[in-house]
PDB file of C-alpha atoms in Angstrom:
ATOM      1  CA  MET U 782       0.030  -0.094  -0.088  1.00 39.00           C
ATOM      2  CA  LYS U 783       1.430   3.286  -0.829  1.00 39.00           C
ATOM      3  CA  LYS U 784       1.565   5.728   1.951  1.00 40.00           C
ATOM      4  CA  ALA U 785       0.104   9.314   1.218  1.00 41.00           C
ATOM      5  CA  LYS U 786       2.653  12.069   1.728  1.00 40.00           C
ATOM      6  CA  ILE U 787       2.618  15.507   3.170  1.00 39.00           C
ATOM      7  CA  LEU U 788       4.087  18.071   1.026  1.00 38.00           C
ATOM      8  CA  ASN U 789       5.842  21.022   2.587  1.00 35.00           C
ATOM      9  CA  ALA U 790       3.665  23.970   2.095  1.00 35.00           C
ATOM     10  CA  CYS U 791       6.538  25.812   0.574  1.00 34.00           C
ATOM     11  CA  LEU U 792       6.870  24.292  -2.531  1.00 31.00           C
ATOM     12  CA  THR U 793      10.324  24.614  -4.471  1.00 31.00           C
ATOM     13  CA  ALA U 794      11.001  27.566  -6.816  1.00 31.00           C
ATOM     14  CA  ALA U 795      12.002  25.180  -9.682  1.00 28.00           C
ATOM     15  CA  LEU U 796       8.155  23.412  -9.158  1.00 31.00           C
ATOM     16  CA  THR U 797       6.614  26.870  -9.398  1.00 32.00           C
ATOM     17  CA  LEU U 798       8.191  27.778 -12.630  1.00 28.00           C
ATOM     18  CA  THR U 799       7.227  24.421 -14.288  1.00 31.00           C
ATOM     19  CA  MET U 800       3.433  25.180 -13.024  1.00 34.00           C
ATOM     20  CA  VAL U 801       2.788  28.871 -13.585  1.00 33.00           C
ATOM     21  CA  ALA U 802       1.798  28.266 -17.063  1.00 33.00           C
ATOM     22  CA  GLY U 803      -0.639  25.554 -16.108  1.00 36.00           C
ATOM     23  CA  CYS U 804      -3.712  26.588 -13.873  1.00 38.00           C
ATOM     24  CA  GLY U 805      -2.880  30.238 -14.626  1.00 39.00           C
ATOM     25  CA  ASN U 806      -4.077  29.807 -18.182  1.00 38.00           C
ATOM     26  CA  ASN U 807      -7.341  28.230 -16.915  1.00 41.00           C
ATOM     27  CA  ALA U 808      -9.186  31.529 -16.006  1.00 38.00           C
ATOM     28  CA  GLN U 809      -8.442  32.718 -19.765  1.00 35.00           C
ATOM     29  CA  GLY U 810      -9.947  29.298 -21.084  1.00 35.00           C
ATOM     30  CA  GLN U 811      -6.475  28.169 -22.359  1.00 35.00           C
ATOM     31  CA  SER U 812      -5.715  24.546 -21.850  1.00 37.00           C
ATOM     32  CA  SER U 813      -3.833  21.969 -23.318  1.00 37.00           C
ATOM     33  CA  THR U 814      -5.158  18.765 -21.613  1.00 48.00           C
ATOM     34  CA  GLU U 815      -8.898  19.594 -20.464  1.00 55.00           C
ATOM     35  CA  THR U 816      -9.766  18.012 -17.155  1.00 57.00           C
ATOM     36  CA  PRO U 817     -13.484  16.041 -17.321  1.00 57.00           C
ATOM     37  CA  ALA U 818     -16.239  17.982 -16.462  1.00 61.00           C
ATOM     38  CA  ALA U 819     -18.587  16.892 -13.648  1.00 57.00           C
ATOM     39  CA  GLU U 820     -20.468  14.299 -15.280  1.00 58.00           C
ATOM     40  CA  ASP U 821     -17.396  12.696 -16.685  1.00 65.00           C
ATOM     41  CA  THR U 822     -15.701  12.557 -13.458  1.00 62.00           C
ATOM     42  CA  GLU U 823     -18.002   9.972 -11.698  1.00 58.00           C
ATOM     43  CA  THR U 824     -18.118   8.070 -15.067  1.00 55.00           C
ATOM     44  CA  THR U 825     -14.308   7.793 -15.277  1.00 53.00           C
ATOM     45  CA  ALA U 826     -14.030   6.968 -11.310  1.00 53.00           C
ATOM     46  CA  GLN U 827     -16.736   4.093 -11.886  1.00 54.00           C
ATOM     47  CA  THR U 828     -14.765   2.586 -14.813  1.00 53.00           C
ATOM     48  CA  ALA U 829     -11.534   2.809 -12.684  1.00 50.00           C
ATOM     49  CA  ALA U 830     -13.683   0.995  -9.675  1.00 49.00           C
ATOM     50  CA  GLU U 831     -14.416  -1.993 -11.963  1.00 51.00           C
ATOM     51  CA  SER U 832     -11.152  -2.541 -13.022  1.00 49.00           C
ATOM     52  CA  GLU U 833      -9.858  -5.430 -10.669  1.00 48.00           C
ATOM     53  CA  ASP U 834      -8.894  -4.365  -7.314  1.00 61.00           C
ATOM     54  CA  GLY U 835      -8.314  -0.689  -8.887  1.00 79.00           C
ATOM     55  CA  SER U 836      -4.814  -1.911  -9.683  1.00 79.00           C
ATOM     56  CA  GLU U 837      -5.223  -0.734 -13.509  1.00 88.00           C
ATOM     57  CA  VAL U 838      -5.668   2.916 -12.061  1.00 92.00           C
ATOM     58  CA  ALA U 839      -2.068   4.507 -11.259  1.00 93.00           C
ATOM     59  CA  GLY U 840      -0.559   7.986 -11.092  1.00 94.00           C
ATOM     60  CA  GLU U 841       0.489  10.660  -8.834  1.00 97.00           C
ATOM     61  CA  ILE U 842      -2.107  13.194  -8.029  1.00 98.00           C
ATOM     62  CA  ASN U 843      -1.775  16.731  -6.148  1.00 98.00           C
ATOM     63  CA  VAL U 844      -4.473  17.044  -3.574  1.00 98.00           C
ATOM     64  CA  PHE U 845      -4.526  20.712  -1.610  1.00 98.00           C
ATOM     65  CA  ILE U 846      -6.080  20.230   1.802  1.00 98.00           C
ATOM     66  CA  ALA U 847      -6.717  22.745   4.654  1.00 96.00           C
ATOM     67  CA  ALA U 848      -4.249  22.244   7.430  1.00 93.00           C
ATOM     68  CA  SER U 849      -7.152  20.933   9.880  1.00 94.00           C
ATOM     69  CA  LEU U 850      -7.863  17.813   7.382  1.00 97.00           C
ATOM     70  CA  SER U 851      -4.200  16.727   7.613  1.00 96.00           C
ATOM     71  CA  ASP U 852      -4.788  13.728  10.026  1.00 95.00           C
ATOM     72  CA  VAL U 853      -8.160  12.394   8.659  1.00 98.00           C
ATOM     73  CA  MET U 854      -7.085  12.704   4.946  1.00 98.00           C
ATOM     74  CA  GLU U 855      -4.134  10.445   5.810  1.00 98.00           C
ATOM     75  CA  GLU U 856      -6.561   7.892   6.859  1.00 98.00           C
ATOM     76  CA  VAL U 857      -8.729   8.615   3.849  1.00 98.00           C
ATOM     77  CA  ALA U 858      -6.103   7.933   1.674  1.00 98.00           C
ATOM     78  CA  SER U 859      -4.789   5.061   3.210  1.00 98.00           C
ATOM     79  CA  ALA U 860      -8.436   3.548   2.910  1.00 98.00           C
ATOM     80  CA  PHE U 861      -8.638   4.604  -0.887  1.00 97.00           C
ATOM     81  CA  ASN U 862      -5.076   2.860  -1.444  1.00 97.00           C
ATOM     82  CA  GLU U 863      -6.736  -0.271  -0.377  1.00 96.00           C
ATOM     83  CA  THR U 864      -8.496  -0.328  -3.737  1.00 95.00           C
ATOM     84  CA  TYR U 865      -6.289   1.804  -5.649  1.00 96.00           C
ATOM     85  CA  PRO U 866      -2.872   0.434  -4.667  1.00 95.00           C
ATOM     86  CA  ASN U 867      -0.902   2.245  -7.526  1.00 96.00           C
ATOM     87  CA  VAL U 868      -2.441   5.894  -7.015  1.00 97.00           C
ATOM     88  CA  GLU U 869       0.069   7.938  -5.064  1.00 97.00           C
ATOM     89  CA  ILE U 870      -1.402  11.006  -3.297  1.00 98.00           C
ATOM     90  CA  LEU U 871       0.740  14.035  -2.372  1.00 98.00           C
ATOM     91  CA  PHE U 872      -0.928  16.064   0.199  1.00 98.00           C
ATOM     92  CA  ASN U 873      -0.187  19.724   0.434  1.00 98.00           C
ATOM     93  CA  ALA U 874      -1.618  20.826   3.770  1.00 97.00           C
ATOM     94  CA  ASP U 875      -1.806  24.567   4.714  1.00 95.00           C
ATOM     95  CA  SER U 876      -4.271  27.516   5.087  1.00 94.00           C
ATOM     96  CA  SER U 877      -7.220  27.532   2.637  1.00 95.00           C
ATOM     97  CA  GLY U 878      -6.112  31.115   1.687  1.00 94.00           C
ATOM     98  CA  THR U 879      -2.282  30.148   1.274  1.00 96.00           C
ATOM     99  CA  LEU U 880      -3.408  27.154  -0.790  1.00 97.00           C
ATOM    100  CA  MET U 881      -5.997  29.427  -2.929  1.00 97.00           C
ATOM    101  CA  THR U 882      -3.198  31.597  -3.893  1.00 97.00           C
ATOM    102  CA  GLN U 883      -0.777  28.857  -4.825  1.00 98.00           C
ATOM    103  CA  ILE U 884      -3.572  27.576  -7.254  1.00 97.00           C
ATOM    104  CA  GLU U 885      -3.897  30.802  -8.752  1.00 97.00           C
ATOM    105  CA  GLU U 886      -0.300  31.135  -9.020  1.00 97.00           C
ATOM    106  CA  GLY U 887      -0.046  28.238 -11.133  1.00 95.00           C
ATOM    107  CA  PHE U 888       1.037  25.381  -8.601  1.00 96.00           C
ATOM    108  CA  GLU U 889      -0.163  22.017 -10.069  1.00 96.00           C
ATOM    109  CA  CYS U 890      -3.409  20.865  -8.190  1.00 98.00           C
ATOM    110  CA  ASP U 891      -5.954  18.063  -9.035  1.00 98.00           C
ATOM    111  CA  ILE U 892      -8.406  18.319  -6.022  1.00 98.00           C
ATOM    112  CA  PHE U 893      -8.747  21.188  -3.449  1.00 98.00           C
ATOM    113  CA  PHE U 894     -10.545  20.608  -0.173  1.00 98.00           C
ATOM    114  CA  SER U 895     -10.909  23.846   1.719  1.00 97.00           C
ATOM    115  CA  ALA U 896     -11.990  24.888   5.073  1.00 95.00           C
ATOM    116  CA  ALA U 897     -14.233  27.549   3.931  1.00 93.00           C
ATOM    117  CA  GLN U 898     -16.428  28.814   1.199  1.00 95.00           C
ATOM    118  CA  THR U 899     -14.738  31.948   0.524  1.00 94.00           C
ATOM    119  CA  GLN U 900     -11.663  30.551  -1.291  1.00 95.00           C
ATOM    120  CA  MET U 901     -13.808  28.044  -3.343  1.00 97.00           C
ATOM    121  CA  ASN U 902     -15.940  31.076  -4.468  1.00 97.00           C
ATOM    122  CA  GLU U 903     -13.019  32.886  -5.811  1.00 97.00           C
ATOM    123  CA  LEU U 904     -11.633  30.070  -7.573  1.00 98.00           C
ATOM    124  CA  GLU U 905     -14.977  29.341  -9.104  1.00 97.00           C
ATOM    125  CA  GLU U 906     -15.364  32.807 -10.141  1.00 97.00           C
ATOM    126  CA  LYS U 907     -11.853  32.907 -11.899  1.00 97.00           C
ATOM    127  CA  GLY U 908     -12.699  29.464 -13.774  1.00 96.00           C
ATOM    128  CA  PHE U 909     -10.582  27.299 -11.786  1.00 97.00           C
ATOM    129  CA  ILE U 910     -12.851  24.638 -10.730  1.00 97.00           C
ATOM    130  CA  VAL U 911     -14.082  21.787 -12.941  1.00 96.00           C
ATOM    131  CA  ASP U 912     -17.789  22.864 -13.395  1.00 95.00           C
ATOM    132  CA  GLY U 913     -20.111  20.955 -11.046  1.00 94.00           C
ATOM    133  CA  THR U 914     -17.460  18.954  -8.888  1.00 96.00           C
ATOM    134  CA  ARG U 915     -17.831  21.605  -6.016  1.00 97.00           C
ATOM    135  CA  LYS U 916     -19.395  19.574  -3.057  1.00 97.00           C
ATOM    136  CA  ASP U 917     -20.017  20.289   0.596  1.00 97.00           C
ATOM    137  CA  VAL U 918     -18.377  17.573   2.634  1.00 98.00           C
ATOM    138  CA  VAL U 919     -18.302  18.211   6.542  1.00 97.00           C
ATOM    139  CA  ASN U 920     -19.181  20.774   8.855  1.00 96.00           C
ATOM    140  CA  ASN U 921     -16.725  21.743  11.974  1.00 97.00           C
ATOM    141  CA  GLN U 922     -17.008  23.799  14.962  1.00 97.00           C
ATOM    142  CA  VAL U 923     -14.812  26.423  16.501  1.00 98.00           C
ATOM    143  CA  CYS U 924     -13.501  25.640  19.908  1.00 98.00           C
ATOM    144  CA  VAL U 925     -11.585  27.609  22.726  1.00 98.00           C
ATOM    145  CA  VAL U 926      -8.837  25.486  24.196  1.00 98.00           C
ATOM    146  CA  THR U 927      -6.035  25.477  26.720  1.00 98.00           C
ATOM    147  CA  TYR U 928      -3.067  23.109  27.451  1.00 98.00           C
ATOM    148  CA  LYS U 929      -4.043  20.467  29.856  1.00 97.00           C
ATOM    149  CA  ASP U 930      -4.429  21.395  33.624  1.00 94.00           C
ATOM    150  CA  SER U 931      -3.537  25.113  32.897  1.00 97.00           C
ATOM    151  CA  ASP U 932      -5.748  26.569  35.521  1.00 95.00           C
ATOM    152  CA  THR U 933      -6.800  29.370  33.142  1.00 97.00           C
ATOM    153  CA  ALA U 934      -9.135  31.994  34.384  1.00 97.00           C
ATOM    154  CA  VAL U 935     -10.758  31.759  30.705  1.00 98.00           C
ATOM    155  CA  THR U 936     -14.225  29.910  30.456  1.00 98.00           C
ATOM    156  CA  GLY U 937     -14.680  30.665  26.768  1.00 98.00           C
ATOM    157  CA  LEU U 938     -14.914  33.081  24.016  1.00 98.00           C
ATOM    158  CA  GLU U 939     -16.472  36.075  25.710  1.00 97.00           C
ATOM    159  CA  ASP U 940     -13.921  36.190  28.439  1.00 98.00           C
ATOM    160  CA  ILE U 941     -10.817  35.057  26.357  1.00 98.00           C
ATOM    161  CA  GLY U 942      -9.285  38.448  27.220  1.00 97.00           C
ATOM    162  CA  ASN U 943      -8.405  37.121  30.775  1.00 97.00           C
ATOM    163  CA  ALA U 944      -5.860  34.923  29.412  1.00 98.00           C
ATOM    164  CA  LYS U 945      -2.138  35.807  29.499  1.00 97.00           C
ATOM    165  CA  SER U 946      -1.522  35.132  26.038  1.00 98.00           C
ATOM    166  CA  ILE U 947      -3.795  33.963  22.935  1.00 98.00           C
ATOM    167  CA  ALA U 948      -2.900  31.885  19.982  1.00 98.00           C
ATOM    168  CA  LEU U 949      -5.023  33.351  16.961  1.00 98.00           C
ATOM    169  CA  ALA U 950      -4.821  32.433  13.302  1.00 97.00           C
ATOM    170  CA  ASP U 951      -4.825  35.310  10.822  1.00 95.00           C
ATOM    171  CA  GLY U 952      -7.922  36.695   9.158  1.00 95.00           C
ATOM    172  CA  SER U 953      -6.831  35.018   5.799  1.00 92.00           C
ATOM    173  CA  VAL U 954      -7.235  31.608   7.528  1.00 94.00           C
ATOM    174  CA  PRO U 955     -10.753  30.195   7.998  1.00 94.00           C
ATOM    175  CA  VAL U 956     -10.662  29.603  11.655  1.00 96.00           C
ATOM    176  CA  GLY U 957      -9.084  32.891  12.242  1.00 97.00           C
ATOM    177  CA  ARG U 958     -11.925  34.256  10.108  1.00 96.00           C
ATOM    178  CA  TYR U 959     -14.682  32.679  11.965  1.00 96.00           C
ATOM    179  CA  THR U 960     -13.419  33.529  15.452  1.00 98.00           C
ATOM    180  CA  ARG U 961     -13.244  37.207  14.302  1.00 98.00           C
ATOM    181  CA  GLN U 962     -17.016  36.690  13.085  1.00 97.00           C
ATOM    182  CA  ALA U 963     -17.997  35.030  16.301  1.00 98.00           C
ATOM    183  CA  MET U 964     -16.448  37.859  18.331  1.00 98.00           C
ATOM    184  CA  VAL U 965     -18.374  40.561  16.126  1.00 98.00           C
ATOM    185  CA  ASN U 966     -21.557  38.725  16.729  1.00 98.00           C
ATOM    186  CA  ALA U 967     -20.775  38.482  20.362  1.00 98.00           C
ATOM    187  CA  GLY U 968     -20.376  42.438  20.675  1.00 97.00           C
ATOM    188  CA  MET U 969     -16.573  41.818  21.698  1.00 98.00           C
ATOM    189  CA  LEU U 970     -15.579  43.671  18.175  1.00 97.00           C
ATOM    190  CA  PRO U 971     -17.239  46.233  16.228  1.00 96.00           C
ATOM    191  CA  GLU U 972     -19.565  45.484  13.426  1.00 96.00           C
ATOM    192  CA  THR U 973     -17.874  45.158   9.991  1.00 96.00           C
ATOM    193  CA  ASP U 974     -18.343  43.751   6.346  1.00 94.00           C
ATOM    194  CA  ASP U 975     -15.424  41.845   6.463  1.00 95.00           C
ATOM    195  CA  PRO U 976     -14.201  40.317   9.661  1.00 96.00           C
ATOM    196  CA  ALA U 977     -11.162  38.810   7.974  1.00 94.00           C
ATOM    197  CA  ALA U 978      -9.798  42.216   7.712  1.00 97.00           C
ATOM    198  CA  ILE U 979      -9.594  42.708  11.409  1.00 98.00           C
ATOM    199  CA  THR U 980      -6.157  42.639  12.614  1.00 97.00           C
ATOM    200  CA  THR U 981      -4.658  40.891  15.488  1.00 96.00           C
ATOM    201  CA  GLN U 982      -3.614  44.347  16.780  1.00 97.00           C
ATOM    202  CA  GLU U 983      -7.510  45.480  16.832  1.00 97.00           C
ATOM    203  CA  ILE U 984      -8.472  42.405  18.637  1.00 98.00           C
ATOM    204  CA  SER U 985      -5.759  42.964  21.355  1.00 98.00           C
ATOM    205  CA  ASP U 986      -6.893  46.457  21.675  1.00 98.00           C
ATOM    206  CA  ALA U 987     -10.511  45.440  22.098  1.00 97.00           C
ATOM    207  CA  LEU U 988      -9.562  42.500  24.711  1.00 97.00           C
ATOM    208  CA  GLY U 989      -7.592  45.144  26.909  1.00 96.00           C
ATOM    209  CA  GLY U 990      -4.211  44.722  25.407  1.00 97.00           C
ATOM    210  CA  VAL U 991      -3.851  40.966  25.795  1.00 97.00           C
ATOM    211  CA  GLU U 992      -0.903  39.203  24.046  1.00 98.00           C
ATOM    212  CA  ILE U 993      -1.718  37.676  20.890  1.00 98.00           C
ATOM    213  CA  SER U 994       0.383  35.160  18.945  1.00 98.00           C
ATOM    214  CA  GLU U 995      -0.668  35.261  15.065  1.00 98.00           C
ATOM    215  CA  GLN U 996      -0.494  31.904  13.425  1.00 97.00           C
ATOM    216  CA  GLY U 997      -0.606  31.092   9.841  1.00 95.00           C
ATOM    217  CA  ASN U 998      -2.714  28.016  10.143  1.00 94.00           C
ATOM    218  CA  VAL U 999      -5.015  26.184  12.619  1.00 95.00           C
ATOM    219  CA  SER U1000      -2.324  23.554  13.460  1.00 94.00           C
ATOM    220  CA  LYS U1001       0.148  26.057  14.367  1.00 97.00           C
ATOM    221  CA  VAL U1002      -2.419  27.452  16.760  1.00 98.00           C
ATOM    222  CA  ARG U1003      -2.811  23.896  18.346  1.00 98.00           C
ATOM    223  CA  THR U1004       0.866  23.380  18.596  1.00 98.00           C
ATOM    224  CA  ALA U1005       1.380  26.860  20.165  1.00 98.00           C
ATOM    225  CA  VAL U1006      -1.139  25.994  22.965  1.00 98.00           C
ATOM    226  CA  ILE U1007      -0.109  22.126  23.430  1.00 98.00           C
ATOM    227  CA  GLU U1008       3.651  23.632  24.042  1.00 97.00           C
ATOM    228  CA  GLY U1009       2.291  26.093  26.398  1.00 97.00           C
ATOM    229  CA  SER U1010       3.602  29.177  24.715  1.00 97.00           C
ATOM    230  CA  CYS U1011      -0.066  30.496  24.630  1.00 98.00           C
ATOM    231  CA  GLU U1012      -2.328  29.898  27.248  1.00 98.00           C
ATOM    232  CA  VAL U1013      -5.541  29.388  25.149  1.00 98.00           C
ATOM    233  CA  GLY U1014      -6.169  29.386  21.321  1.00 98.00           C
ATOM    234  CA  THR U1015      -9.128  28.730  18.925  1.00 98.00           C
ATOM    235  CA  VAL U1016      -9.112  25.710  16.782  1.00 98.00           C
ATOM    236  CA  TYR U1017     -11.721  23.381  15.233  1.00 96.00           C
ATOM    237  CA  TYR U1018     -13.317  20.709  17.255  1.00 97.00           C
ATOM    238  CA  SER U1019     -11.609  18.139  14.876  1.00 96.00           C
ATOM    239  CA  ASP U1020      -8.191  19.338  15.770  1.00 96.00           C
ATOM    240  CA  THR U1021      -8.595  18.054  19.242  1.00 97.00           C
ATOM    241  CA  TYR U1022      -9.008  14.472  18.268  1.00 96.00           C
ATOM    242  CA  GLY U1023      -5.916  12.527  19.164  1.00 95.00           C
ATOM    243  CA  PHE U1024      -5.001  15.268  21.587  1.00 97.00           C
ATOM    244  CA  GLU U1025      -7.425  14.567  24.217  1.00 96.00           C
ATOM    245  CA  ASP U1026      -4.320  14.428  26.786  1.00 97.00           C
ATOM    246  CA  ASP U1027      -2.911  17.506  25.799  1.00 98.00           C
ATOM    247  CA  LEU U1028      -5.949  19.772  25.514  1.00 98.00           C
ATOM    248  CA  ASP U1029      -9.041  20.999  27.645  1.00 98.00           C
ATOM    249  CA  ILE U1030     -11.881  22.314  25.512  1.00 98.00           C
ATOM    250  CA  LEU U1031     -13.289  25.576  27.609  1.00 98.00           C
ATOM    251  CA  GLU U1032     -16.033  26.212  25.007  1.00 98.00           C
ATOM    252  CA  MET U1033     -17.702  24.944  21.966  1.00 98.00           C
ATOM    253  CA  VAL U1034     -18.516  28.107  20.232  1.00 98.00           C
ATOM    254  CA  SER U1035     -22.043  28.411  18.987  1.00 97.00           C
ATOM    255  CA  TYR U1036     -22.979  28.257  15.323  1.00 96.00           C
ATOM    256  CA  ASP U1037     -25.210  31.182  16.219  1.00 97.00           C
ATOM    257  CA  LEU U1038     -21.877  33.183  16.393  1.00 98.00           C
ATOM    258  CA  THR U1039     -19.722  31.509  13.740  1.00 97.00           C
ATOM    259  CA  GLY U1040     -22.141  30.303  11.174  1.00 94.00           C
ATOM    260  CA  ASN U1041     -21.821  26.823   9.588  1.00 94.00           C
ATOM    261  CA  VAL U1042     -17.896  25.775   9.075  1.00 96.00           C
ATOM    262  CA  ILE U1043     -18.546  24.040   5.792  1.00 97.00           C
ATOM    263  CA  TYR U1044     -15.586  22.246   4.044  1.00 97.00           C
ATOM    264  CA  PRO U1045     -16.149  22.046   0.327  1.00 98.00           C
ATOM    265  CA  VAL U1046     -14.149  19.670  -2.099  1.00 98.00           C
ATOM    266  CA  CYS U1047     -13.696  20.179  -5.925  1.00 98.00           C
ATOM    267  CA  ARG U1048     -11.647  19.060  -8.909  1.00 98.00           C
ATOM    268  CA  ILE U1049      -9.416  21.540 -10.101  1.00 97.00           C
ATOM    269  CA  GLN U1050      -8.706  22.077 -13.831  1.00 95.00           C
ATOM    270  CA  ASN U1051      -5.092  21.042 -14.152  1.00 94.00           C
ATOM    271  CA  ASP U1052      -3.738  21.475 -17.706  1.00 92.00           C
ATOM    272  CA  GLN U1053      -0.761  19.440 -16.986  1.00 91.00           C
ATOM    273  CA  ALA U1054      -2.710  15.892 -16.043  1.00 93.00           C
ATOM    274  CA  ASP U1055      -2.995  13.558 -18.790  1.00 94.00           C
ATOM    275  CA  GLU U1056      -5.921  11.155 -19.107  1.00 93.00           C
ATOM    276  CA  THR U1057      -4.219   8.639 -16.692  1.00 94.00           C
ATOM    277  CA  VAL U1058      -3.863  11.284 -13.818  1.00 95.00           C
ATOM    278  CA  ASN U1059      -7.394  12.314 -14.228  1.00 95.00           C
ATOM    279  CA  VAL U1060      -8.760   8.915 -13.950  1.00 94.00           C
ATOM    280  CA  ALA U1061      -6.777   8.831 -10.585  1.00 96.00           C
ATOM    281  CA  ALA U1062      -7.827  12.164  -9.281  1.00 96.00           C
ATOM    282  CA  ASP U1063     -11.554  11.469 -10.339  1.00 95.00           C
ATOM    283  CA  ALA U1064     -11.454   8.288  -8.405  1.00 96.00           C
ATOM    284  CA  PHE U1065     -10.047   9.777  -5.323  1.00 97.00           C
ATOM    285  CA  TYR U1066     -12.631  12.815  -5.571  1.00 97.00           C
ATOM    286  CA  VAL U1067     -15.455  10.311  -5.812  1.00 96.00           C
ATOM    287  CA  PHE U1068     -14.074   8.415  -2.807  1.00 97.00           C
ATOM    288  CA  ILE U1069     -13.739  11.424  -0.717  1.00 98.00           C
ATOM    289  CA  ILE U1070     -17.628  12.317  -0.997  1.00 96.00           C
ATOM    290  CA  SER U1071     -18.575   8.298  -0.698  1.00 96.00           C
ATOM    291  CA  ASP U1072     -20.022   6.844   2.388  1.00 96.00           C
ATOM    292  CA  GLU U1073     -16.854   4.949   3.416  1.00 97.00           C
ATOM    293  CA  ALA U1074     -14.921   8.232   3.647  1.00 98.00           C
ATOM    294  CA  LYS U1075     -18.009   9.794   5.637  1.00 97.00           C
ATOM    295  CA  ALA U1076     -17.167   7.277   8.344  1.00 98.00           C
ATOM    296  CA  ILE U1077     -13.822   8.198   8.602  1.00 98.00           C
ATOM    297  CA  PHE U1078     -14.625  11.841   8.944  1.00 98.00           C
ATOM    298  CA  ASP U1079     -17.278  11.099  11.706  1.00 97.00           C
ATOM    299  CA  GLN U1080     -14.429   9.066  13.661  1.00 97.00           C
ATOM    300  CA  TYR U1081     -12.442  12.142  13.340  1.00 97.00           C
ATOM    301  CA  LEU U1082     -15.046  14.645  15.012  1.00 97.00           C
ATOM    302  CA  PHE U1083     -16.182  16.160  11.987  1.00 97.00           C
ATOM    303  CA  ASP U1084     -19.917  16.505  11.175  1.00 95.00           C
ATOM    304  CA  THR U1085     -21.055  14.813   8.010  1.00 95.00           C
ATOM    305  CA  ASN U1086     -24.690  15.836   8.202  1.00 91.00           C
ATOM    306  CA  VAL U1087     -24.299  18.784   5.767  1.00 86.00           C
TER     307      VAL U1087
END
């Protein structure tokens, strides 16, 4: 069984140069190898499934995933490889905003699995998404957490300013935006049309000058809290899976404050992919939205009732 690999978010300059001509041309409708449309995706995936053990399907596919999906997608990929042992899945895990920018700049990508709709909306508007392949897969929930037995005075979001220090993702990161939205709705921050634009300094000032350590993705927030460099932080409920001995959940922030935390997936138009790669990518895309994958997401504390 081939094990999926997590790629470093900082891909090499050489890789960038080879890819800039690819996805960047998609928005202008210039492509040399067209990724199949939605109706073809399930057809090619079904054809792949009907091959003996899926062994006839082979290739290397690039899957961009929100950082909060890293652990669960390793298991999803492992389950997929039981049927498709010759498909190698290269994961690029980072904040959804960073991944969106990489796709727009031409990084080679076959599947994008975002932690928010905002980034998916922009890519769709610019023509990077294969028509009809955008699907909502899971819901999540923002949590206020602290390291185990911290004795913090914080009980949840509304008194988070009582902490000595806070780990908070920046506004371009979905969990950072959801946290800001919750603070606005709770009356902790002033009303605004774009909560993502609220700076870390503005939040610190509103909370009485508390020290805030800005992080580039939700996994870094979790690490900062577990290591004790920050007293509290906001992560997703799914990020606490497997870290029950390291983290205490102080509050599950209400959807009334954050709104739903929906994760959509889609196929990305990849000009550099040949038919073999497209078949492999289609098969994995269909697996991600399957009942078998849903059971894995449930295990990792995601809500699949979307």
